[in-house]
mmCIF file of C-alpha atoms in Angstrom:
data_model
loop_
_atom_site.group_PDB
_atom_site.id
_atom_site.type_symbol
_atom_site.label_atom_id
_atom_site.label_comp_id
_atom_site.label_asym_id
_atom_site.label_seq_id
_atom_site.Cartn_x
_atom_site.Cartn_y
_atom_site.Cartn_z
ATOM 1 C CA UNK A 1 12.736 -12.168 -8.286
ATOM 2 C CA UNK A 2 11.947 -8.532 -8.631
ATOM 3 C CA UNK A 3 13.166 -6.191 -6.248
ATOM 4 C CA UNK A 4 12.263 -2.623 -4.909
ATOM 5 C CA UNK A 5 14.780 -0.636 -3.183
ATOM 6 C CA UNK A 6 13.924 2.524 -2.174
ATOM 7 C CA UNK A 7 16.951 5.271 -1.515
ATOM 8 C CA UNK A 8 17.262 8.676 -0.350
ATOM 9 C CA UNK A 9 18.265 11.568 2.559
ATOM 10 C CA UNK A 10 16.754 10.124 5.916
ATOM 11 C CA UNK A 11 16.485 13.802 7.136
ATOM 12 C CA UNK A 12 15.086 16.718 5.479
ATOM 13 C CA UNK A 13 14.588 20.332 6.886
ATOM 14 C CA UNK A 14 11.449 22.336 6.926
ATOM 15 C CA UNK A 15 10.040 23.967 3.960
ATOM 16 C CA UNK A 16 12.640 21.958 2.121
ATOM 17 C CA UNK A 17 12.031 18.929 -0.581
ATOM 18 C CA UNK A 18 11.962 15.860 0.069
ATOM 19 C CA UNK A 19 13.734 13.336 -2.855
ATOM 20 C CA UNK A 20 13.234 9.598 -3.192
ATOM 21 C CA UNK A 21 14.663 7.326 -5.510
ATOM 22 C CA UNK A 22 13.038 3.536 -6.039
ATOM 23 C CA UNK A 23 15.200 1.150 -7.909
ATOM 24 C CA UNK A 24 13.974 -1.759 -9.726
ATOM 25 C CA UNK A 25 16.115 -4.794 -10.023
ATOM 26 C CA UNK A 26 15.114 -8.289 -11.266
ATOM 27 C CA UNK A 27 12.973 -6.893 -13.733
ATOM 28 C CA UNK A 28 11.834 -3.869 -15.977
ATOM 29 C CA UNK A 29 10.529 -1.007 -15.082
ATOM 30 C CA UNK A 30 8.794 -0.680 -18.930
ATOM 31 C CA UNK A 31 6.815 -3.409 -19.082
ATOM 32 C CA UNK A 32 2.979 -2.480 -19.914
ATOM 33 C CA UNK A 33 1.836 -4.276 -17.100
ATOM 34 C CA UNK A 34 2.632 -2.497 -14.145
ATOM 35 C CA UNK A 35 1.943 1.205 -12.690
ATOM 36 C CA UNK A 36 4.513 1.935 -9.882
ATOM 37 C CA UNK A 37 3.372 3.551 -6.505
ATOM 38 C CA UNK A 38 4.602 5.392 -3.710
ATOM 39 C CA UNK A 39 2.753 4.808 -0.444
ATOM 40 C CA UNK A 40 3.716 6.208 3.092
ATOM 41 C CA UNK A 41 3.198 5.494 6.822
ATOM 42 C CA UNK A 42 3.506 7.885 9.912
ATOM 43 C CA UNK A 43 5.225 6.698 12.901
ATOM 44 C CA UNK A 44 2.502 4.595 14.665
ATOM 45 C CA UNK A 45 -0.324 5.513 11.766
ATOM 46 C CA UNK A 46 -1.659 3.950 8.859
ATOM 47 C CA UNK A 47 -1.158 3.841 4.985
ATOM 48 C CA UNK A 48 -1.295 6.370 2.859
ATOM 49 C CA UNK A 49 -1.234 6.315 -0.646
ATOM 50 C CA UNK A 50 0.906 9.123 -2.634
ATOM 51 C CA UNK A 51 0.877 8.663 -6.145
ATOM 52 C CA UNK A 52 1.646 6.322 -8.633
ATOM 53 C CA UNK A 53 3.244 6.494 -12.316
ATOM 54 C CA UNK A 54 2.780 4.569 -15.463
ATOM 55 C CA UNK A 55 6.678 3.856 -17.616
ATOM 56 C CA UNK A 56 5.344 6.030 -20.438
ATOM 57 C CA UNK A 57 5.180 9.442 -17.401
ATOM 58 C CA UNK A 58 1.528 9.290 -16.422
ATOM 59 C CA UNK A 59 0.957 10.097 -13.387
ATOM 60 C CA UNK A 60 -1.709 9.808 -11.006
ATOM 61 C CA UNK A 61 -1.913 11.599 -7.309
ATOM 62 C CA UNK A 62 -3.333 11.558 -3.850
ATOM 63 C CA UNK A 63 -5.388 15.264 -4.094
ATOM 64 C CA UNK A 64 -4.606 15.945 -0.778
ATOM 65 C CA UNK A 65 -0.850 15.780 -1.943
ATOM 66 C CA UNK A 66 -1.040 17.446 -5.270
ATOM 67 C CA UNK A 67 0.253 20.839 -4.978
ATOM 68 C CA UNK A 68 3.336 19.185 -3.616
ATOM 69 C CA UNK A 69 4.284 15.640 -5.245
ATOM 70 C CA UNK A 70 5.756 15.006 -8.316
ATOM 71 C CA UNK A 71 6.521 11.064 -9.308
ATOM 72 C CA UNK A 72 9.149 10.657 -12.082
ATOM 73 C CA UNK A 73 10.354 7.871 -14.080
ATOM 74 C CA UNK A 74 13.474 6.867 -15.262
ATOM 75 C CA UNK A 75 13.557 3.824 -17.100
ATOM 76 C CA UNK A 76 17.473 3.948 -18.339
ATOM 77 C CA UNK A 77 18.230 3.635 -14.981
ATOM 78 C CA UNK A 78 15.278 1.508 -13.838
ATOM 79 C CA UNK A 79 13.783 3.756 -11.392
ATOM 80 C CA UNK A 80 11.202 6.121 -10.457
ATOM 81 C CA UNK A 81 11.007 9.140 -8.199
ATOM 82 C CA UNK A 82 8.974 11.593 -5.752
ATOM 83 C CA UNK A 83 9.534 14.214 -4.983
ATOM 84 C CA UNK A 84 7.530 16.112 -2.048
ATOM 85 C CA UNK A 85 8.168 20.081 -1.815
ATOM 86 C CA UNK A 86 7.734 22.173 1.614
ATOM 87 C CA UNK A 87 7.647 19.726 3.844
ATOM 88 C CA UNK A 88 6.801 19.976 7.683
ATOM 89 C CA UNK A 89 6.995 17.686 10.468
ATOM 90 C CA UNK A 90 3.826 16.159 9.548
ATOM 91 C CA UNK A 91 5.546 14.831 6.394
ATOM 92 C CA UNK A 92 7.671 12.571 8.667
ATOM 93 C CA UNK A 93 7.396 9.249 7.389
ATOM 94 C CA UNK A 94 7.908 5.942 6.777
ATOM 95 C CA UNK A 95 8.322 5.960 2.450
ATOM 96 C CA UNK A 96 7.521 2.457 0.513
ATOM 97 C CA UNK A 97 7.656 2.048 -3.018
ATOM 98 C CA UNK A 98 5.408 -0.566 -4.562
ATOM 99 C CA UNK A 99 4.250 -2.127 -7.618
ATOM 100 C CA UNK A 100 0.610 -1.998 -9.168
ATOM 101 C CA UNK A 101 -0.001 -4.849 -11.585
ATOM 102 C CA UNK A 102 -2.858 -4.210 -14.144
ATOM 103 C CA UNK A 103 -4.292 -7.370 -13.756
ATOM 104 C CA UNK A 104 -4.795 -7.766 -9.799
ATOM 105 C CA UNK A 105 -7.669 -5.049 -9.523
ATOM 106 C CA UNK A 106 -5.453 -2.657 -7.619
ATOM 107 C CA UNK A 107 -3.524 -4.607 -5.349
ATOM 108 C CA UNK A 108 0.215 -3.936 -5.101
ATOM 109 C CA UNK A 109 2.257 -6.983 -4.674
ATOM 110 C CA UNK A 110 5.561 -6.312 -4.443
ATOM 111 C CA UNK A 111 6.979 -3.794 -2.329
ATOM 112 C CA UNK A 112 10.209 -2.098 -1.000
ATOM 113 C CA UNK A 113 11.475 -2.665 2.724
ATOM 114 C CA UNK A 114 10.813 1.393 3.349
ATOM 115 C CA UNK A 115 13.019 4.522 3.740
ATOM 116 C CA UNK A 116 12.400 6.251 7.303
ATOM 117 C CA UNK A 117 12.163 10.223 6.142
ATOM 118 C CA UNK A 118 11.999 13.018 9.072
ATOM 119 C CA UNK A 119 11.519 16.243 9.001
ATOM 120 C CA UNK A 120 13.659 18.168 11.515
ATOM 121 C CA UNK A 121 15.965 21.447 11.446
ATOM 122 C CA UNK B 1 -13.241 10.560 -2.452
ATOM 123 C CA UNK B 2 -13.995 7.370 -1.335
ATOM 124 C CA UNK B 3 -13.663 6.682 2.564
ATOM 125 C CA UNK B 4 -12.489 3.317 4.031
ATOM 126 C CA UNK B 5 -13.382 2.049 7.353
ATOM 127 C CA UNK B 6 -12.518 -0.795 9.366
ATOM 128 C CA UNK B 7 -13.694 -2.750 11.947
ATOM 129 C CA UNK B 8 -13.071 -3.352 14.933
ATOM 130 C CA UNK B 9 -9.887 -1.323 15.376
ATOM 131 C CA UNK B 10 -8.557 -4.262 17.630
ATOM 132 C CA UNK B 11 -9.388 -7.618 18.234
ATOM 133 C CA UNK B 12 -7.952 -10.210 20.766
ATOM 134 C CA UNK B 13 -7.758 -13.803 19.493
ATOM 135 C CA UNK B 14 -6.164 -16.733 20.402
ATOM 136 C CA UNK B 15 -4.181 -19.155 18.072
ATOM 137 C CA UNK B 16 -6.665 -21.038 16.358
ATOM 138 C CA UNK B 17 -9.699 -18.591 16.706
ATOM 139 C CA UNK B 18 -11.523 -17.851 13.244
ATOM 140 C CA UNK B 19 -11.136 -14.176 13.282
ATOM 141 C CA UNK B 20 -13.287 -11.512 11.077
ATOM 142 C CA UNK B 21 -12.598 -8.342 9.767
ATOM 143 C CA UNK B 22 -14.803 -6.002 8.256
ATOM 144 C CA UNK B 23 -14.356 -3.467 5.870
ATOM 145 C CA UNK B 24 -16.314 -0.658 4.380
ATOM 146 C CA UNK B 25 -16.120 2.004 1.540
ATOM 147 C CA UNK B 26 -18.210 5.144 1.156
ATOM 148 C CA UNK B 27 -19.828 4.221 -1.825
ATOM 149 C CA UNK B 28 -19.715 1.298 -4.407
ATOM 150 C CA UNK B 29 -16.450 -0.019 -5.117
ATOM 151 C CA UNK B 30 -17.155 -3.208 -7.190
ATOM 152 C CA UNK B 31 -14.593 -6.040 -6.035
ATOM 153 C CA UNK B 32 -11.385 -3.063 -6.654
ATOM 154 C CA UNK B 33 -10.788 -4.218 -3.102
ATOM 155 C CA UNK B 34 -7.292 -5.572 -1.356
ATOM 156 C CA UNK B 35 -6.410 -6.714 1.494
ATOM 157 C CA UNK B 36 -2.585 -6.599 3.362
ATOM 158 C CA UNK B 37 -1.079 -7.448 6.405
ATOM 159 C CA UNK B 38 1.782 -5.835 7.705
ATOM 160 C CA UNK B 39 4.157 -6.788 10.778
ATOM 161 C CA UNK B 40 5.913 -4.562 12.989
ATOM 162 C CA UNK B 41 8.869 -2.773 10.786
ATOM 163 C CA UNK B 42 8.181 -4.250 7.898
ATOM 164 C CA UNK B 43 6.032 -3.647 4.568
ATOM 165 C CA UNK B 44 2.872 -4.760 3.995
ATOM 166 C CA UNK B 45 2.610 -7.935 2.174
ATOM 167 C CA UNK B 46 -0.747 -8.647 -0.161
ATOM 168 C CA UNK B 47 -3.073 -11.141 0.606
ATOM 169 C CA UNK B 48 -6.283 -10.846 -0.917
ATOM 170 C CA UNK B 49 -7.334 -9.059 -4.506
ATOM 171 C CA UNK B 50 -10.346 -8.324 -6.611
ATOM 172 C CA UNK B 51 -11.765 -8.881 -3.220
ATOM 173 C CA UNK B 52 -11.493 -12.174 -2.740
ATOM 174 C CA UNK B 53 -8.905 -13.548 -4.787
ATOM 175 C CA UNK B 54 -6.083 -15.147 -3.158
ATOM 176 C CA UNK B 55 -2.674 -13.782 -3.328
ATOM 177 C CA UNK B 56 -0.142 -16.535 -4.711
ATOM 178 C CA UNK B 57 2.321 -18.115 -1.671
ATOM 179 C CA UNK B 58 -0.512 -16.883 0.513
ATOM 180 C CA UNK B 59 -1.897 -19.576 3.238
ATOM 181 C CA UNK B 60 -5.531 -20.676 2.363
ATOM 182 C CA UNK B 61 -6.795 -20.126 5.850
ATOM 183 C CA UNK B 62 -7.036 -16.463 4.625
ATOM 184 C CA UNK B 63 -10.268 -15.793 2.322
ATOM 185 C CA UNK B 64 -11.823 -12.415 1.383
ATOM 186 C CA UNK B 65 -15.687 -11.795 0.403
ATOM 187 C CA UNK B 66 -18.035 -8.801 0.001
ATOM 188 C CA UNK B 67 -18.808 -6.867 -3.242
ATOM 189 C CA UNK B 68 -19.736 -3.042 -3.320
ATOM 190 C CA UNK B 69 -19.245 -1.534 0.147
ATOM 191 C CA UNK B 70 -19.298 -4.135 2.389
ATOM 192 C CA UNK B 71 -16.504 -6.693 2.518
ATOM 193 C CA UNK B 72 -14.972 -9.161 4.955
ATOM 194 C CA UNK B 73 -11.487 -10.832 5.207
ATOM 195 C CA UNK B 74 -11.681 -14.130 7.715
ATOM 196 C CA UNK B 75 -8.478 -16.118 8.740
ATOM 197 C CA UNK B 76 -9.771 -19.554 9.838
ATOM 198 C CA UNK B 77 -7.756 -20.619 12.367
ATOM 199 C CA UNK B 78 -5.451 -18.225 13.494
ATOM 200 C CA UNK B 79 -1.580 -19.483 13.542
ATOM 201 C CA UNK B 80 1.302 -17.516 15.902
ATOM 202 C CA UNK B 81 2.832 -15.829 12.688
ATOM 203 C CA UNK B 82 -0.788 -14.568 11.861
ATOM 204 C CA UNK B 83 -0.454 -11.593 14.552
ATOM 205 C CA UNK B 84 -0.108 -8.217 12.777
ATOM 206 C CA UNK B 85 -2.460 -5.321 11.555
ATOM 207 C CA UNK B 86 -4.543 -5.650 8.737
ATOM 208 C CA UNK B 87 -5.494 -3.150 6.108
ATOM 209 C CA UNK B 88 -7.959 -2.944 3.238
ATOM 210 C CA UNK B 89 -7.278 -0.862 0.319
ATOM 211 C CA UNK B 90 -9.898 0.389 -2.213
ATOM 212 C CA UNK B 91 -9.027 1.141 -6.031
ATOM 213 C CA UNK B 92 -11.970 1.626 -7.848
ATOM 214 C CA UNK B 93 -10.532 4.275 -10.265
ATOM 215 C CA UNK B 94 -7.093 2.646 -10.653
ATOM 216 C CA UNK B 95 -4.675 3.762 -10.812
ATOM 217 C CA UNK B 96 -5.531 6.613 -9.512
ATOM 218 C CA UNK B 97 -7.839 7.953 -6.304
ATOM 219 C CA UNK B 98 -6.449 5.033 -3.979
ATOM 220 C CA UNK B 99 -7.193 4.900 -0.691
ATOM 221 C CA UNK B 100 -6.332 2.438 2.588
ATOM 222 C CA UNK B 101 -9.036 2.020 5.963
ATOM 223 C CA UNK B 102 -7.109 2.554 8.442
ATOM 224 C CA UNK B 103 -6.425 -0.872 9.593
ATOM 225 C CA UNK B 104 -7.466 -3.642 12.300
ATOM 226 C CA UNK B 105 -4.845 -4.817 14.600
ATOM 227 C CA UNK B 106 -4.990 -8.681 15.795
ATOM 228 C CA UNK B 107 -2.958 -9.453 18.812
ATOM 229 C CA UNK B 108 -2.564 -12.536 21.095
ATOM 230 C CA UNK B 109 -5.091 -12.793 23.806
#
């Protein structure tokens, strides 16, 4: 059964980065099928997509976000990524990782329980 | 970029009810349409793709519909466990350019 675990600082200071690592278990990260998303929620808001990165390093991003994400993958170690730079209190999230089979029009089917992030000196 | 809305925002239903949600994009989307439900502290879980194609595990009282802008996802009858916020997510340029409404939440009346 794959697995997404999502890993990382749960607080982050202003204007600093904010790193998050998902780890894949049950399954490989490689296989052609799947692209590999990060997705976000606010505290009481909706969903917002982030980005989302192919096993090869294509990468795809939410324009709003661009100047400021960058998804990585690391398939030795089975994981991927993001990275978000100068962050403020409106970056104060709720992080999922997810995966985006090819073959479901979109749809991401399995995802990670969620890493609270918040953005506080 | 293409912009998702939902409605209603709310809805009040009892167990049972056949219950309705709409959905809308901005402009044509084809069927690159999904639909999730997510409970309090906890991730959202897929139920519908390619618009109306059923998620596997996922209960047959839930069906989507729709093509192009205008789609619907209907629960039946309405069980206890169905109570949670709903969300549509368009991905007509997948992988890239996706985008969520901004969800409907269904609570006990």
């Amino acid at each position: 059964q794959l697995q997404l675990q999502e890993s990382g600082p749960g607080l982050v200071k202003p204007s600093e980065t904010l790193s998050l690592t998902c780890t894949v278990s049950g399954g490989s990260i490689s296989s052609s099928s799947y692209y590999w998303g990060w997705i976000r929620q606010p505290p009481g808001k909706g969903l917002e997509w982030i980005g989302s990165i192919y096993y090869s390093g294509s990468t795809y991003y939410n324009p709003s976000l661009k100047s400021r994400v960058t998804i990585s993958v690391d398939t030795s170690k089975n994981q991927f990524s993001l990275k978000l730079s100068s962050v403020t209190a409106a970056d104060t999230a709720v992080y999922y990782c997810a995966r985006q089979p090819y073959d479901i029009w979109g749809g991401m089917d399995v995802w990670g329980q969620g890493t609270t992030v918040t953005v506080s000196s | 970029d293409i912009q998702m809305t939902q409605s209603p925002s709310s809805v009040s239903a009892s167990v049972g009810d056949r219950v309705t949600i709409t959905c809308r994009a901005s402009q044509g989307i084809s069927s690159w349409l999904a639909w999730y439900q997510q409970k309090p502290g906890k991730a959202p879980k897929l139920l519908i793709y390619a618009a109306s194609s059923l998620q596997s595990g996922v209960p047959s009282r839930f069906s989507g519909s729709g093509s192009g802008t205008d789609f619907t996802l209907t629960i039946s009858s309405l069980q206890p466990e169905d109570f949670a916020t709903y969300y549509c997510q368009q991905a007509n340029s997948f992988p890239s350019l996706v985008t969520f409404g901004p969800g409907t939440k269904v609570d006990i009346k």
